[in-house]
Short mmCIF file of C-alpha atoms in Angstrom, two decimals:
data_model
loop_
_atom_site.label_atom_id
_atom_site.label_comp_id
_atom_site.label_asym_id
_atom_site.label_seq_id
_atom_site.Cartn_x
_atom_site.Cartn_y
_atom_site.Cartn_z
CA UNK Q 1 85.34 -5.86 35.09
CA UNK Q 2 87.70 -7.87 32.95
CA UNK Q 3 88.46 -10.04 35.96
CA UNK Q 4 84.80 -10.76 36.48
CA UNK Q 5 84.36 -11.77 32.88
CA UNK Q 6 87.31 -14.13 33.03
CA UNK Q 7 86.01 -15.51 36.34
CA UNK Q 8 82.66 -16.20 34.76
CA UNK Q 9 84.39 -17.83 31.80
CA UNK Q 10 86.40 -20.05 34.16
CA UNK Q 11 83.23 -21.08 36.00
CA UNK Q 12 81.44 -21.83 32.74
CA UNK Q 13 84.34 -23.99 31.67
CA UNK Q 14 84.02 -25.99 34.89
CA UNK Q 15 80.29 -26.40 34.37
CA UNK Q 16 81.00 -27.53 30.82
CA UNK Q 17 83.46 -30.16 32.05
CA UNK Q 18 80.90 -31.56 34.51
CA UNK Q 19 78.29 -31.57 31.76
CA UNK Q 20 80.66 -33.26 29.31
CA UNK Q 21 81.69 -36.00 31.72
CA UNK Q 22 78.09 -36.70 32.68
CA UNK Q 23 77.07 -37.00 29.04
CA UNK Q 24 79.91 -39.27 28.01
CA UNK Q 25 79.60 -41.57 31.05
CA UNK Q 26 75.86 -41.58 31.68
CA UNK Q 27 74.08 -40.80 28.42
CA UNK Q 28 74.35 -42.14 24.94
CA UNK Q 29 73.34 -45.37 23.35
CA UNK Q 30 74.39 -48.67 24.92
CA UNK Q 31 74.69 -51.51 22.44
CA UNK Q 32 76.67 -54.03 24.45
CA UNK Q 33 75.62 -55.64 27.68
CA UNK Q 34 79.06 -55.56 29.21
CA UNK Q 35 79.65 -51.96 30.15
CA UNK Q 36 81.58 -52.38 33.35
CA UNK Q 37 81.77 -48.86 34.64
CA UNK Q 38 80.77 -47.81 38.07
CA UNK Q 39 80.56 -44.26 39.32
CA UNK Q 40 83.07 -45.20 41.98
CA UNK Q 41 85.68 -45.71 39.28
CA UNK Q 42 85.45 -42.13 38.10
CA UNK Q 43 88.47 -40.31 39.45
CA UNK Q 44 87.64 -37.03 37.77
CA UNK Q 45 87.22 -33.79 39.59
CA UNK Q 46 83.47 -33.52 40.04
CA UNK Q 47 82.87 -30.03 41.30
CA UNK Q 48 79.45 -29.39 42.78
CA UNK Q 49 77.27 -27.86 40.10
CA UNK Q 50 75.20 -25.93 42.63
CA UNK Q 51 78.26 -24.26 44.06
CA UNK Q 52 79.54 -23.32 40.60
CA UNK Q 53 76.19 -21.87 39.58
CA UNK Q 54 75.87 -19.94 42.81
CA UNK Q 55 79.25 -18.35 42.06
CA UNK Q 56 78.05 -17.41 38.59
CA UNK Q 57 75.01 -15.80 40.22
CA UNK Q 58 77.19 -13.80 42.60
CA UNK Q 59 79.34 -12.51 39.75
CA UNK Q 60 76.26 -11.47 37.80
CA UNK Q 61 74.84 -9.67 40.82
CA UNK Q 62 78.12 -7.79 41.38
CA UNK Q 63 78.24 -6.83 37.72
CA UNK Q 64 74.65 -5.58 37.86
CA UNK Q 65 75.40 -3.53 41.00
CA UNK Q 66 78.39 -1.91 39.39
CA UNK Q 67 76.41 -1.08 36.28
CA UNK Q 68 73.75 0.49 38.48
CA UNK Q 69 76.38 2.49 40.37
CA UNK Q 70 78.03 3.68 37.19
CA UNK Q 71 74.68 4.87 35.90
CA UNK Q 72 74.17 7.06 38.96
CA UNK J 1 88.49 -55.86 20.54
CA UNK J 2 86.39 -53.10 19.04
CA UNK J 3 85.48 -49.91 20.88
CA UNK J 4 82.33 -48.03 19.80
CA UNK J 5 82.02 -44.23 19.68
CA UNK J 6 78.84 -43.65 17.73
CA UNK J 7 76.21 -45.00 15.37
CA UNK J 8 75.65 -42.68 12.43
CA UNK J 9 73.82 -42.24 9.18
CA UNK J 10 76.49 -42.75 6.50
CA UNK J 11 77.96 -39.43 5.36
CA UNK J 12 81.16 -37.83 4.12
CA UNK J 13 84.38 -39.69 5.04
CA UNK J 14 85.51 -39.32 8.62
CA UNK J 15 88.58 -37.09 9.10
CA UNK J 16 91.58 -38.70 10.76
CA UNK J 17 91.08 -38.59 14.48
CA UNK J 18 92.62 -40.48 17.39
CA UNK J 19 90.43 -42.37 19.79
CA UNK J 20 91.15 -44.18 23.04
CA UNK J 21 94.83 -44.86 23.71
CA UNK J 22 95.74 -43.07 20.49
CA UNK J 23 94.16 -45.71 18.24
CA UNK J 24 92.79 -44.22 15.02
CA UNK J 25 89.01 -44.06 14.77
CA UNK J 26 87.44 -45.44 11.61
CA UNK J 27 84.07 -46.09 10.11
CA UNK J 28 82.42 -49.40 9.19
CA UNK J 29 79.18 -49.95 7.35
CA UNK J 30 76.63 -52.29 8.86
CA UNK J 31 73.55 -52.45 6.64
CA UNK J 32 72.09 -48.93 6.43
CA UNK J 33 74.16 -47.70 9.39
CA UNK J 34 77.74 -46.68 9.89
CA UNK J 35 79.55 -47.21 13.17
CA UNK J 36 82.59 -45.28 14.33
CA UNK J 37 85.05 -47.54 16.13
CA UNK J 38 88.68 -48.11 17.01
CA UNK J 39 90.47 -51.46 17.18
CA UNK J 40 92.59 -52.60 20.10
CA UNK J 41 94.62 -55.68 20.98
CA UNK J 42 92.95 -55.51 24.33
CA UNK J 43 91.10 -52.75 26.11
CA UNK J 44 89.46 -52.24 29.45
CA UNK J 45 88.22 -48.69 29.21
CA UNK J 46 88.80 -46.75 32.39
CA UNK J 47 86.99 -43.42 32.64
CA UNK J 48 90.03 -41.23 33.15
CA UNK J 49 89.82 -37.63 32.03
CA UNK J 50 92.07 -38.46 29.07
CA UNK J 51 89.88 -41.37 27.93
CA UNK J 52 86.63 -39.43 28.36
CA UNK J 53 88.04 -36.54 26.33
CA UNK J 54 89.29 -38.91 23.62
CA UNK J 55 85.81 -40.46 23.36
CA UNK J 56 84.16 -37.03 23.25
CA UNK J 57 86.61 -35.75 20.63
CA UNK J 58 85.81 -38.58 18.23
CA UNK J 59 82.07 -38.07 18.72
CA UNK J 60 82.53 -34.33 18.12
CA UNK J 61 84.39 -34.90 14.85
CA UNK J 62 81.63 -37.20 13.67
CA UNK J 63 78.95 -34.74 14.76
CA UNK J 64 80.60 -31.84 12.94
CA UNK J 65 80.06 -33.52 9.58
CA UNK J 66 76.42 -32.67 10.00
CA UNK J 67 74.93 -36.12 9.52
CA UNK J 68 72.68 -37.67 12.15
CA UNK J 69 74.68 -39.27 14.98
CA UNK J 70 73.79 -41.27 18.07
CA UNK J 71 76.76 -41.02 20.46
CA UNK J 72 77.60 -44.23 22.31
CA UNK J 73 78.00 -44.26 26.04
CA UNK J 74 81.59 -44.54 27.24
CA UNK J 75 82.78 -48.12 27.57
CA UNK J 76 81.00 -50.09 24.81
CA UNK J 77 83.41 -52.86 23.82
CA UNK J 78 82.81 -55.77 21.43
CA UNK J 79 84.91 -58.90 21.02
CA UNK J 80 84.92 -58.70 17.21
CA UNK J 81 83.11 -57.38 14.16
CA UNK J 82 80.42 -60.09 14.02
CA UNK J 83 79.46 -59.36 17.63
CA UNK J 84 79.23 -55.64 16.88
CA UNK J 85 77.25 -56.24 13.68
CA UNK J 86 74.74 -58.46 15.44
CA UNK J 87 74.30 -55.90 18.24
CA UNK J 88 73.58 -53.19 15.67
CA UNK J 89 71.21 -55.40 13.65
CA UNK J 90 69.26 -56.49 16.71
CA UNK J 91 68.51 -52.82 17.50
CA UNK J 92 68.02 -51.78 13.86
CA UNK J 93 64.49 -50.31 14.04
CA UNK J 94 65.25 -48.39 17.25
CA UNK J 95 68.51 -47.03 15.82
CA UNK J 96 66.69 -45.93 12.66
CA UNK J 97 64.05 -44.06 14.70
CA UNK J 98 66.72 -42.62 16.97
CA UNK J 99 68.75 -41.26 14.07
CA UNK J 100 65.61 -39.80 12.49
CA UNK J 101 64.75 -38.02 15.76
CA UNK J 102 68.13 -36.27 16.06
CA UNK J 103 68.63 -35.44 12.38
CA UNK J 104 69.60 -31.77 11.84
CA UNK J 105 69.41 -31.07 15.56
CA UNK J 106 71.84 -30.26 18.35
CA UNK J 107 71.66 -30.69 22.09
CA UNK J 108 71.82 -27.62 24.32
CA UNK J 109 72.28 -27.98 28.05
CA UNK J 110 70.99 -25.68 30.74
CA UNK J 111 72.04 -25.77 34.40
CA UNK J 112 69.93 -23.69 36.74
CA UNK J 113 69.74 -22.91 40.43
CA UNK J 114 67.67 -20.37 42.25
CA UNK J 115 69.79 -17.72 43.97
CA UNK J 116 67.69 -17.75 47.06
CA UNK J 117 67.81 -21.50 47.47
CA UNK J 118 69.00 -22.83 50.83
CA UNK J 119 72.54 -24.21 51.19
CA UNK J 120 72.91 -27.98 51.55
CA UNK J 121 72.12 -29.09 55.12
CA UNK J 122 74.92 -30.24 57.38
CA UNK J 123 72.90 -32.95 59.06
CA UNK J 124 69.73 -34.71 58.03
CA UNK J 125 66.89 -34.55 60.47
CA UNK J 126 63.33 -35.01 59.27
CA UNK J 127 62.24 -31.45 59.68
CA UNK J 128 65.10 -29.77 57.88
CA UNK J 129 64.87 -32.38 55.13
CA UNK J 130 61.18 -31.64 54.56
CA UNK J 131 61.71 -27.90 54.59
CA UNK J 132 64.54 -28.16 52.19
CA UNK J 133 62.63 -30.50 49.91
CA UNK J 134 59.63 -28.15 49.85
CA UNK J 135 61.98 -25.33 48.95
CA UNK J 136 63.42 -27.40 46.12
CA UNK J 137 59.99 -28.28 44.78
CA UNK J 138 58.96 -24.63 44.75
CA UNK J 139 62.22 -23.75 43.05
CA UNK J 140 61.69 -26.45 40.43
CA UNK J 141 58.26 -24.99 39.66
CA UNK J 142 59.70 -21.51 39.25
CA UNK J 143 62.46 -22.82 37.01
CA UNK J 144 60.01 -24.83 34.91
CA UNK J 145 57.81 -21.76 34.46
CA UNK J 146 60.74 -19.50 33.58
CA UNK J 147 62.21 -21.91 31.03
CA UNK J 148 58.94 -22.95 29.43
CA UNK J 149 59.56 -20.83 26.28
CA UNK J 150 62.78 -22.80 25.69
CA UNK J 151 60.94 -26.11 25.88
CA UNK J 152 58.54 -24.83 23.22
CA UNK J 153 61.44 -24.16 20.86
CA UNK J 154 62.84 -27.66 21.37
CA UNK J 155 61.91 -30.92 19.66
CA UNK J 156 62.33 -32.74 22.95
CA UNK J 157 63.37 -31.98 26.51
CA UNK J 158 64.97 -34.03 29.30
CA UNK J 159 64.97 -32.82 32.87
CA UNK J 160 67.10 -34.01 35.74
CA UNK J 161 69.00 -32.94 38.82
CA UNK J 162 72.65 -33.00 39.70
CA UNK J 163 73.51 -34.82 42.89
CA UNK J 164 73.58 -31.52 44.74
CA UNK J 165 70.18 -30.46 43.46
CA UNK J 166 70.91 -28.12 40.56
CA UNK J 167 68.29 -28.45 37.82
CA UNK J 168 69.75 -29.77 34.58
CA UNK J 169 67.78 -29.61 31.39
CA UNK J 170 68.79 -30.95 27.98
CA UNK J 171 67.05 -29.60 24.88
CA UNK J 172 67.06 -31.17 21.45
CA UNK J 173 66.93 -28.13 19.18
CA UNK J 174 66.67 -28.04 15.40
CA UNK J 175 69.80 -26.45 13.93
CA UNK J 176 67.66 -23.70 12.41
CA UNK J 177 66.30 -22.73 15.83
CA UNK J 178 69.53 -22.40 17.82
CA UNK J 179 69.67 -18.63 17.29
CA UNK J 180 66.11 -18.17 18.50
CA UNK J 181 66.86 -20.40 21.47
CA UNK J 182 69.81 -18.21 22.47
CA UNK J 183 67.77 -15.03 22.08
CA UNK J 184 65.01 -16.48 24.24
CA UNK J 185 67.57 -17.55 26.83
CA UNK J 186 69.05 -14.04 27.00
CA UNK J 187 65.53 -12.68 27.50
CA UNK J 188 64.88 -15.14 30.33
CA UNK J 189 68.21 -14.32 31.99
CA UNK J 190 67.42 -10.63 32.15
CA UNK J 191 63.81 -11.24 33.19
CA UNK J 192 64.67 -13.71 35.97
CA UNK J 193 67.45 -12.25 38.13
CA UNK J 194 66.58 -14.77 40.86
CA UNK J 195 67.97 -17.62 38.73
CA UNK J 196 71.58 -18.51 37.93
CA UNK J 197 71.76 -20.09 34.49
CA UNK J 198 74.60 -21.54 32.47
CA UNK J 199 73.94 -22.80 28.96
CA UNK J 200 76.34 -25.35 27.47
CA UNK J 201 76.66 -26.78 23.99
CA UNK J 202 75.88 -27.32 21.24
CA UNK J 203 76.55 -30.95 22.10
CA UNK J 204 76.09 -34.04 19.99
CA UNK J 205 72.71 -35.44 21.11
CA UNK J 206 74.03 -37.58 23.99
CA UNK J 207 70.91 -37.08 26.10
CA UNK J 208 68.61 -38.12 23.27
CA UNK J 209 70.36 -41.31 22.22
CA UNK J 210 68.98 -43.81 24.73
CA UNK J 211 66.95 -46.41 22.88
CA UNK J 212 63.59 -47.80 23.80
CA UNK J 213 61.96 -46.63 26.98
CA UNK J 214 62.34 -42.90 26.39
CA UNK J 215 61.13 -42.71 22.82
CA UNK J 216 57.53 -42.11 23.76
CA UNK J 217 58.44 -38.69 25.12
CA UNK J 218 60.02 -37.55 21.87
CA UNK J 219 57.32 -35.16 20.79
CA UNK J 220 57.22 -33.89 17.21
CA UNK J 221 58.55 -30.38 16.56
#
């Protein structure tokens, strides 16, 4: 169980990193006309959000199954 | 050159914090606004992980003081102070409205996918594209319906998709409603086992800082 919680925490951290990078690079106010960034220049590890979230879902399902088993 | 981190309503002094390339971030007054900046001999901001984190850290420190803040997008560089001042003054009314809109609020992020959603296709033929797209549209509807109570708690909402199709929603939530938001989210999570949700934040209001075109959708609380 502890492993599953730490797995979920690790996944949430990865989601948070993706969310952070997207906010800093793509949102926010632009006051100067000479922002010269292109997405191609971003050499950060962009993990697929869908894959991360699907993993979170799998962990939750396993946790729910175990809870159900324990209750039997 | 001058690198911009945020436009803020003047507040308590900024704590010492390092910005890009270790340069100290400081605050300047421009009319009724304050800007948080760092000075550099020369700078061509590259979006490395280190630089992005440095930018985000400065914005976070500013945000934690509690005053209204509009985070700047990564990479805003000005030749000198007059150029920065004139950029701020030329957007004065929009900045004022923007700061008013985010006052006493935080941004919360939600990433959602349906658990039954199809995996990304390996090839793209017309038929599998259309099927997949229909599936995504149906999933979007289900997600919108499930998260509707969250939108009602928010001052404003922005919806988008990640490149791989996960639904991403940003909520601007009054600081006094964050607890209720989290309670509602927990309720939704247990009531909708077909969705995978991850909530992130509170963030400074990055997604609610764009000026101009998006203001019309900022509904009152």
